[in-house]
Tab-separated table of C-alpha atoms and ligand atoms in Angstrom:
chain	number	residue	atom	x	y	z
A	1	GLN	CA	38.200	76.343	35.137
A	2	SER	CA	35.642	73.587	36.886
A	3	GLY	CA	34.057	72.480	32.922
A	4	THR	CA	32.229	73.632	29.878
A	5	GLU	CA	29.132	72.222	30.294
A	6	SER	CA	26.867	75.443	29.197
A	7	ASN	CA	27.110	78.404	26.816
A	8	TRP	CA	27.501	80.317	30.461
A	9	ARG	CA	30.861	78.319	31.264
A	10	LYS	CA	32.281	79.260	28.370
A	11	ARG	CA	31.828	82.824	28.196
A	12	HIS	CA	32.843	82.942	31.838
A	13	THR	CA	35.866	81.039	30.567
A	14	GLU	CA	36.515	83.762	27.951
A	15	SER	CA	35.831	86.899	29.788
A	16	ILE	CA	38.784	85.939	32.206
A	17	ILE	CA	42.031	85.000	30.004
A	18	GLU	CA	40.464	88.037	26.976
A	19	GLU	CA	40.734	90.409	30.194
A	20	MET	CA	44.077	88.585	31.619
A	21	ASN	CA	45.578	88.738	29.009
A	22	LYS	CA	44.486	92.802	28.116
A	23	GLU	CA	46.907	92.865	30.890
A	24	GLY	CA	49.610	91.052	29.902
A	25	TYR	CA	49.278	88.288	31.897
A	26	GLU	CA	50.411	84.949	30.751
A	27	VAL	CA	47.895	82.712	31.622
A	28	LEU	CA	48.476	78.914	32.080
A	29	TYR	CA	44.449	77.417	31.632
A	30	ARG	CA	43.382	73.640	32.199
A	31	ASN	CA	39.609	72.722	32.057
A	32	GLY	CA	38.802	70.541	35.306
A	33	PHE	CA	35.457	68.739	33.295
A	34	MET	CA	33.088	69.114	36.115
A	35	ASN	CA	35.940	66.441	38.165
A	36	GLN	CA	37.758	68.121	41.250
A	37	ASP	CA	40.192	65.932	41.497
A	38	ARG	CA	41.408	66.911	37.979
A	39	GLN	CA	40.545	69.950	39.192
A	40	ILE	CA	43.043	69.681	42.285
A	41	GLN	CA	45.939	67.918	40.017
A	42	ASP	CA	45.736	70.986	38.358
A	43	MET	CA	45.895	73.344	40.998
A	44	ARG	CA	48.953	71.430	41.874
A	45	THR	CA	50.467	71.873	38.069
A	46	PHE	CA	50.285	75.080	38.617
A	47	ILE	CA	51.903	75.077	42.105
A	48	ALA	CA	54.969	72.965	40.730
A	49	TYR	CA	55.137	76.181	38.037
A	50	LYS	CA	55.692	78.401	40.644
A	51	VAL	CA	52.452	80.940	39.219
A	52	ASP	CA	52.328	84.080	40.482
A	53	MET	CA	48.625	84.154	41.141
A	54	ILE	CA	45.642	80.854	40.572
A	55	VAL	CA	42.422	81.889	39.566
A	56	PHE	CA	39.758	79.290	40.170
A	57	THR	CA	36.116	78.227	39.964
A	58	PRO	CA	35.333	75.650	42.458
A	59	ILE	CA	33.293	72.866	40.893
A	60	VAL	CA	31.724	71.734	44.300
A	61	GLU	CA	31.789	73.820	47.473
A	62	ASP	CA	34.152	71.021	49.993
A	63	GLY	CA	37.460	68.819	49.561
A	64	TRP	CA	40.220	72.144	48.362
A	65	ASP	CA	41.799	72.650	51.971
A	66	ALA	CA	44.897	70.633	51.008
A	67	VAL	CA	45.856	72.248	48.003
A	68	LEU	CA	44.995	75.860	49.201
A	69	LEU	CA	47.315	74.958	51.876
A	70	GLU	CA	49.624	73.463	49.941
A	71	ALA	CA	49.438	77.465	47.140
A	72	LYS	CA	49.977	79.264	51.089
A	73	ASP	CA	52.700	77.363	51.555
A	74	ALA	CA	54.028	78.208	47.993
A	75	GLY	CA	53.232	81.845	49.321
A	76	ILE	CA	50.911	81.621	45.831
A	77	PRO	CA	47.839	83.953	46.346
A	78	VAL	CA	44.242	82.329	45.278
A	79	ILE	CA	41.481	84.071	44.396
A	80	VAL	CA	37.714	81.908	44.018
A	81	VAL	CA	35.574	82.976	41.049
A	82	ASP	CA	31.991	81.772	40.487
A	83	ARG	CA	30.501	79.182	43.498
A	84	HIS	CA	31.913	79.306	46.523
A	85	ILE	CA	34.379	77.026	49.088
A	86	ARG	CA	33.924	76.261	52.403
A	87	THR	CA	36.990	75.580	54.359
A	88	ALA	CA	38.492	74.613	58.385
A	89	GLU	CA	40.750	77.481	58.412
A	90	GLU	CA	40.791	81.291	57.398
A	91	ASN	CA	42.091	83.132	55.215
A	92	LEU	CA	42.793	80.495	52.604
A	93	TYR	CA	42.044	82.523	49.553
A	94	LEU	CA	42.018	86.354	49.116
A	95	THR	CA	39.030	86.737	48.178
A	96	HIS	CA	35.626	85.168	46.495
A	97	ILE	CA	34.497	87.296	43.500
A	98	GLY	CA	30.876	86.253	41.379
A	99	PRO	CA	27.274	86.489	41.555
A	100	SER	CA	24.646	86.321	45.288
A	101	PHE	CA	23.406	82.862	43.564
A	102	LYS	CA	20.347	83.490	47.087
A	103	ALA	CA	19.442	87.395	45.120
A	104	GLU	CA	19.117	85.500	42.074
A	105	GLY	CA	16.967	82.711	43.917
A	106	ASN	CA	14.625	85.599	45.809
A	107	ARG	CA	14.100	87.227	42.005
A	108	ALA	CA	13.146	83.773	40.349
A	109	GLY	CA	10.746	83.344	43.517
A	110	LEU	CA	9.578	86.828	43.546
A	111	TYR	CA	8.425	86.571	39.929
A	112	ILE	CA	5.800	83.752	41.015
A	113	THR	CA	4.506	85.324	43.902
A	114	ASN	CA	3.770	88.078	41.410
A	115	HIS	CA	2.214	86.787	38.803
A	116	PHE	CA	0.267	85.061	40.987
A	117	GLN	CA	-0.679	87.534	42.996
A	118	ASN	CA	-4.579	88.324	41.723
A	119	SER	CA	-4.545	84.691	40.317
A	120	SER	CA	-8.318	82.733	42.127
A	121	GLN	CA	-5.868	79.309	42.234
A	122	THR	CA	-5.671	77.747	45.436
A	123	SER	CA	-2.165	76.137	45.283
A	124	ILE	CA	0.060	76.357	42.827
A	125	LYS	CA	2.527	73.520	42.506
A	126	ILE	CA	6.079	74.117	41.669
A	127	LEU	CA	8.685	71.469	40.265
A	128	GLU	CA	12.013	72.698	40.632
A	129	MET	CA	14.645	71.596	38.286
A	130	ARG	CA	18.307	71.712	40.811
A	131	GLY	CA	21.585	72.409	39.466
A	132	LEU	CA	24.314	70.301	40.460
A	133	ALA	CA	24.623	69.222	44.125
A	134	LYS	CA	26.853	70.526	47.141
A	135	THR	CA	27.452	73.548	44.928
A	136	SER	CA	27.227	77.359	46.524
A	137	SER	CA	24.847	78.164	43.536
A	138	ALA	CA	22.500	75.391	43.534
A	139	ASN	CA	21.565	75.645	47.101
A	140	PHE	CA	21.392	79.225	47.196
A	141	ARG	CA	19.430	79.442	44.119
A	142	SER	CA	16.792	77.220	45.910
A	143	GLU	CA	17.403	78.646	49.132
A	144	GLY	CA	16.939	82.551	47.887
A	145	PHE	CA	13.232	80.926	45.844
A	146	THR	CA	12.254	79.373	49.365
A	147	GLU	CA	12.674	82.544	50.687
A	148	VAL	CA	9.795	84.370	48.588
A	149	ILE	CA	7.788	81.618	47.684
A	150	SER	CA	7.277	81.132	51.390
A	151	ARG	CA	5.390	84.591	51.989
A	152	ASP	CA	2.470	82.604	49.778
A	153	SER	CA	1.067	79.853	51.171
A	154	ARG	CA	-0.930	78.507	47.824
A	155	ILE	CA	2.849	78.161	46.437
A	156	ALA	CA	5.174	74.893	47.180
A	157	ILE	CA	7.212	72.914	45.443
A	158	VAL	CA	6.278	69.622	44.642
A	159	ALA	CA	9.552	67.734	43.494
A	160	SER	CA	12.679	69.125	43.495
A	161	LEU	CA	15.419	67.271	40.631
A	162	GLU	CA	18.380	66.781	40.036
A	163	GLY	CA	19.668	68.053	37.044
A	164	ASP	CA	23.327	69.235	37.499
A	165	TYR	CA	23.606	72.255	34.920
A	166	ILE	CA	23.444	69.549	32.379
A	167	ARG	CA	21.037	69.603	29.280
A	168	SER	CA	20.901	66.178	28.898
A	169	LYS	CA	20.259	64.883	31.940
A	170	ALA	CA	17.898	67.744	33.232
A	171	LYS	CA	15.946	66.083	30.004
A	172	ASP	CA	15.973	62.720	31.221
A	173	VAL	CA	14.858	63.890	34.527
A	174	PHE	CA	12.354	65.609	33.120
A	175	ARG	CA	10.952	62.661	30.954
A	176	ASN	CA	10.994	60.226	33.639
A	177	TYR	CA	9.086	62.649	36.145
A	178	ILE	CA	5.720	63.660	33.896
A	179	GLU	CA	6.432	59.851	32.933
A	180	GLU	CA	5.706	58.427	36.215
A	181	ASN	CA	4.244	61.532	38.001
A	182	GLY	CA	1.863	63.517	34.640
A	183	TRP	CA	2.144	67.165	34.154
A	184	ILE	CA	-1.230	68.571	34.719
A	185	ASP	CA	-0.622	69.144	38.316
A	186	ILE	CA	2.753	71.198	37.666
A	187	ASP	CA	2.019	75.417	37.582
A	188	VAL	CA	5.359	76.322	37.352
A	189	LEU	CA	9.274	74.955	36.425
A	190	TYR	CA	11.736	76.475	38.209
A	191	SER	CA	14.854	75.918	36.544
A	192	HIS	CA	18.760	76.480	37.816
A	193	ASN	CA	19.822	77.196	34.801
A	194	ASP	CA	19.046	78.127	31.086
A	195	GLU	CA	20.580	74.737	29.547
A	196	MET	CA	19.081	72.177	31.825
A	197	THR	CA	15.804	74.709	30.833
A	198	LEU	CA	16.471	74.311	27.393
A	199	GLY	CA	16.718	70.655	27.291
A	200	ILE	CA	13.575	70.511	29.116
A	201	LEU	CA	11.580	72.732	26.752
A	202	GLU	CA	12.233	69.804	24.402
A	203	VAL	CA	10.069	67.151	26.165
A	204	MET	CA	7.860	69.600	26.594
A	205	LYS	CA	7.690	69.983	22.567
A	206	GLU	CA	6.958	66.505	22.095
A	207	SER	CA	4.915	66.031	24.743
A	208	GLY	CA	2.178	68.830	23.842
A	209	ILE	CA	2.882	70.945	26.529
A	210	VAL	CA	2.665	74.471	25.506
A	211	ALA	CA	5.352	76.108	27.310
A	212	GLY	CA	4.845	79.577	29.290
A	213	GLN	CA	1.420	79.241	29.111
A	214	ASP	CA	0.697	75.357	30.645
A	215	ILE	CA	3.407	75.494	32.887
A	216	ILE	CA	5.040	79.267	33.940
A	217	ILE	CA	9.047	79.050	33.252
A	218	VAL	CA	11.722	80.283	35.384
A	219	THR	CA	15.300	79.597	34.691
A	220	ILE	CA	18.163	81.354	35.242
A	221	ASP	CA	21.771	82.909	33.756
A	222	GLY	CA	20.900	84.703	30.358
A	223	GLN	CA	22.125	83.006	27.178
A	224	ALA	CA	21.030	84.512	24.663
A	225	GLU	CA	18.847	81.565	23.020
A	226	MET	CA	16.704	81.804	26.585
A	227	ILE	CA	15.702	85.386	25.828
A	228	GLU	CA	14.438	83.960	22.043
A	229	ASN	CA	12.762	82.065	23.631
A	230	LEU	CA	11.533	84.841	26.562
A	231	ARG	CA	10.829	86.504	22.933
A	232	ALA	CA	8.472	84.512	22.042
A	233	GLY	CA	6.523	83.534	24.922
A	234	LYS	CA	7.765	79.981	25.402
A	235	VAL	CA	10.205	81.339	28.880
A	236	ASN	CA	7.845	83.618	31.233
A	237	CYS	CA	11.564	85.275	33.316
A	238	VAL	CA	14.497	85.004	32.908
A	239	VAL	CA	17.505	85.726	36.089
A	240	GLU	CA	20.507	86.946	34.647
A	241	CYS	CA	23.777	86.018	35.926
A	242	ASN	CA	26.909	87.690	34.937
A	243	PRO	CA	29.439	85.602	33.544
A	244	ASN	CA	31.333	88.943	32.410
A	245	ALA	CA	34.035	88.273	35.777
A	246	GLY	CA	37.320	89.515	33.757
A	247	TRP	CA	37.204	92.929	34.916
A	248	TYR	CA	36.605	92.276	38.237
A	249	VAL	CA	39.880	88.995	38.400
A	250	ARG	CA	41.981	91.553	36.545
A	251	ASN	CA	40.705	94.764	38.962
A	252	THR	CA	41.457	92.705	41.654
A	253	ILE	CA	44.568	91.737	40.611
A	254	LYS	CA	45.925	94.908	39.498
A	255	ARG	CA	44.218	96.131	43.642
A	256	TYR	CA	46.572	93.610	45.416
A	257	LEU	CA	49.643	93.841	43.221
A	258	LYS	CA	49.163	97.414	44.256
A	259	GLY	CA	49.221	96.328	48.188
A	260	ASN	CA	45.249	97.805	47.943
A	261	PRO	CA	43.264	95.904	50.965
A	262	ILE	CA	40.338	93.041	49.071
A	263	PRO	CA	37.704	92.949	50.404
A	264	ASN	CA	36.852	88.947	51.221
A	265	GLU	CA	33.120	89.054	48.731
A	266	ILE	CA	33.238	90.941	45.644
A	267	TYR	CA	29.446	90.422	44.434
A	268	MET	CA	29.092	91.364	40.254
A	269	PRO	CA	25.847	92.756	39.002
A	270	GLU	CA	23.228	91.404	38.250
A	271	THR	CA	19.458	91.625	37.106
A	272	VAL	CA	15.825	90.477	35.776
A	273	PHE	CA	14.283	89.782	32.357
A	274	SER	CA	10.617	88.682	32.162
A	275	ASP	CA	7.568	88.863	30.716
A	276	LYS	CA	6.236	91.896	32.799
A	277	GLY	CA	9.113	94.019	31.399
A	278	ASN	CA	10.491	96.034	28.387
A	279	LEU	CA	11.712	93.104	25.847
A	280	GLU	CA	13.032	95.146	23.644
A	281	SER	CA	15.027	97.110	25.800
A	282	ILE	CA	17.492	93.748	26.887
A	283	PRO	CA	20.796	93.695	25.819
A	284	PRO	CA	22.542	91.734	23.694
A	285	ARG	CA	23.639	88.652	25.366
A	286	GLU	CA	27.686	87.640	24.861
A	287	TYR	CA	26.692	83.906	25.332
B	5	GZL	C1	26.451	79.871	38.434
B	5	GZL	C2	27.384	78.864	37.867
B	5	GZL	C3	26.221	78.150	36.557
B	5	GZL	C4	25.819	78.450	35.580
B	5	GZL	C5	25.527	77.306	34.978
B	5	GZL	O1	27.471	81.300	38.357
B	5	GZL	O2	28.088	78.302	38.440
B	5	GZL	O3	27.208	76.896	36.751
B	5	GZL	O4	24.236	79.629	36.374
B	5	GZL	C6	26.853	77.022	34.961
B	5	GZL	O5	24.867	78.243	33.318
B	5	GZL	O6	26.559	75.376	34.530
């Protein structure tokens, strides 16, 4: 696993280990603590242990070719989960299982274009708090969002800040930004994950900003605490990022062991919750 930076990530880990245990598989779990070198060492440990399968969540998109070649030479198939990787060679891993981050960005953008479609405002300014750089989740969430808001020429991202998916970092970065630039011009906050949004909400409260009104807030993951904020009107849209990868990983391994063909990409289904929908119908969140 890439780390333990969010309740989302903790659920992601639990989900996979729970399903592996249901299948009677023995799991060797290593946490890379958001450090790629450590993750690569973990992979080498698994290769040395001669495991039957490696399931890994890459912290970033590049830099995996060498260790994946070592796994391939050792005859160990690899499944990539959650974020994507880019490799120079093809066929270094069995498949990728995860969400469509671009669709998540699209959904966030759609909430904004819908929200302002009847507004007389001539310009709508967005502050983006991005997730960890060089990850497919941050890149595609930006790309999907920009693709949709570009349909309305009034809407523009005036600043993109780096919060690394970390609550404390996003809190500091947002506080510094509004101290230097003020916040009165910001109409919308687009935050790539709930943990960063929770940090920003603390700063908004300190600064007398009425979250969800002075600044419209769109956030991604769907953590229980964020759904409570949605119901309280402190945020306006929560795009779900499904952490429950376990069943998909279990099913893929079973199909692989039976010799069934495995698609290159396995997408996990997701939805979106907002103050325009039925807040009572949101299923209980497991994270
Ligand atoms: C997305 C995942 C992201 C989550 C964050 O699938 O990589 O990483 O949205 C987590 O909560 O830090």
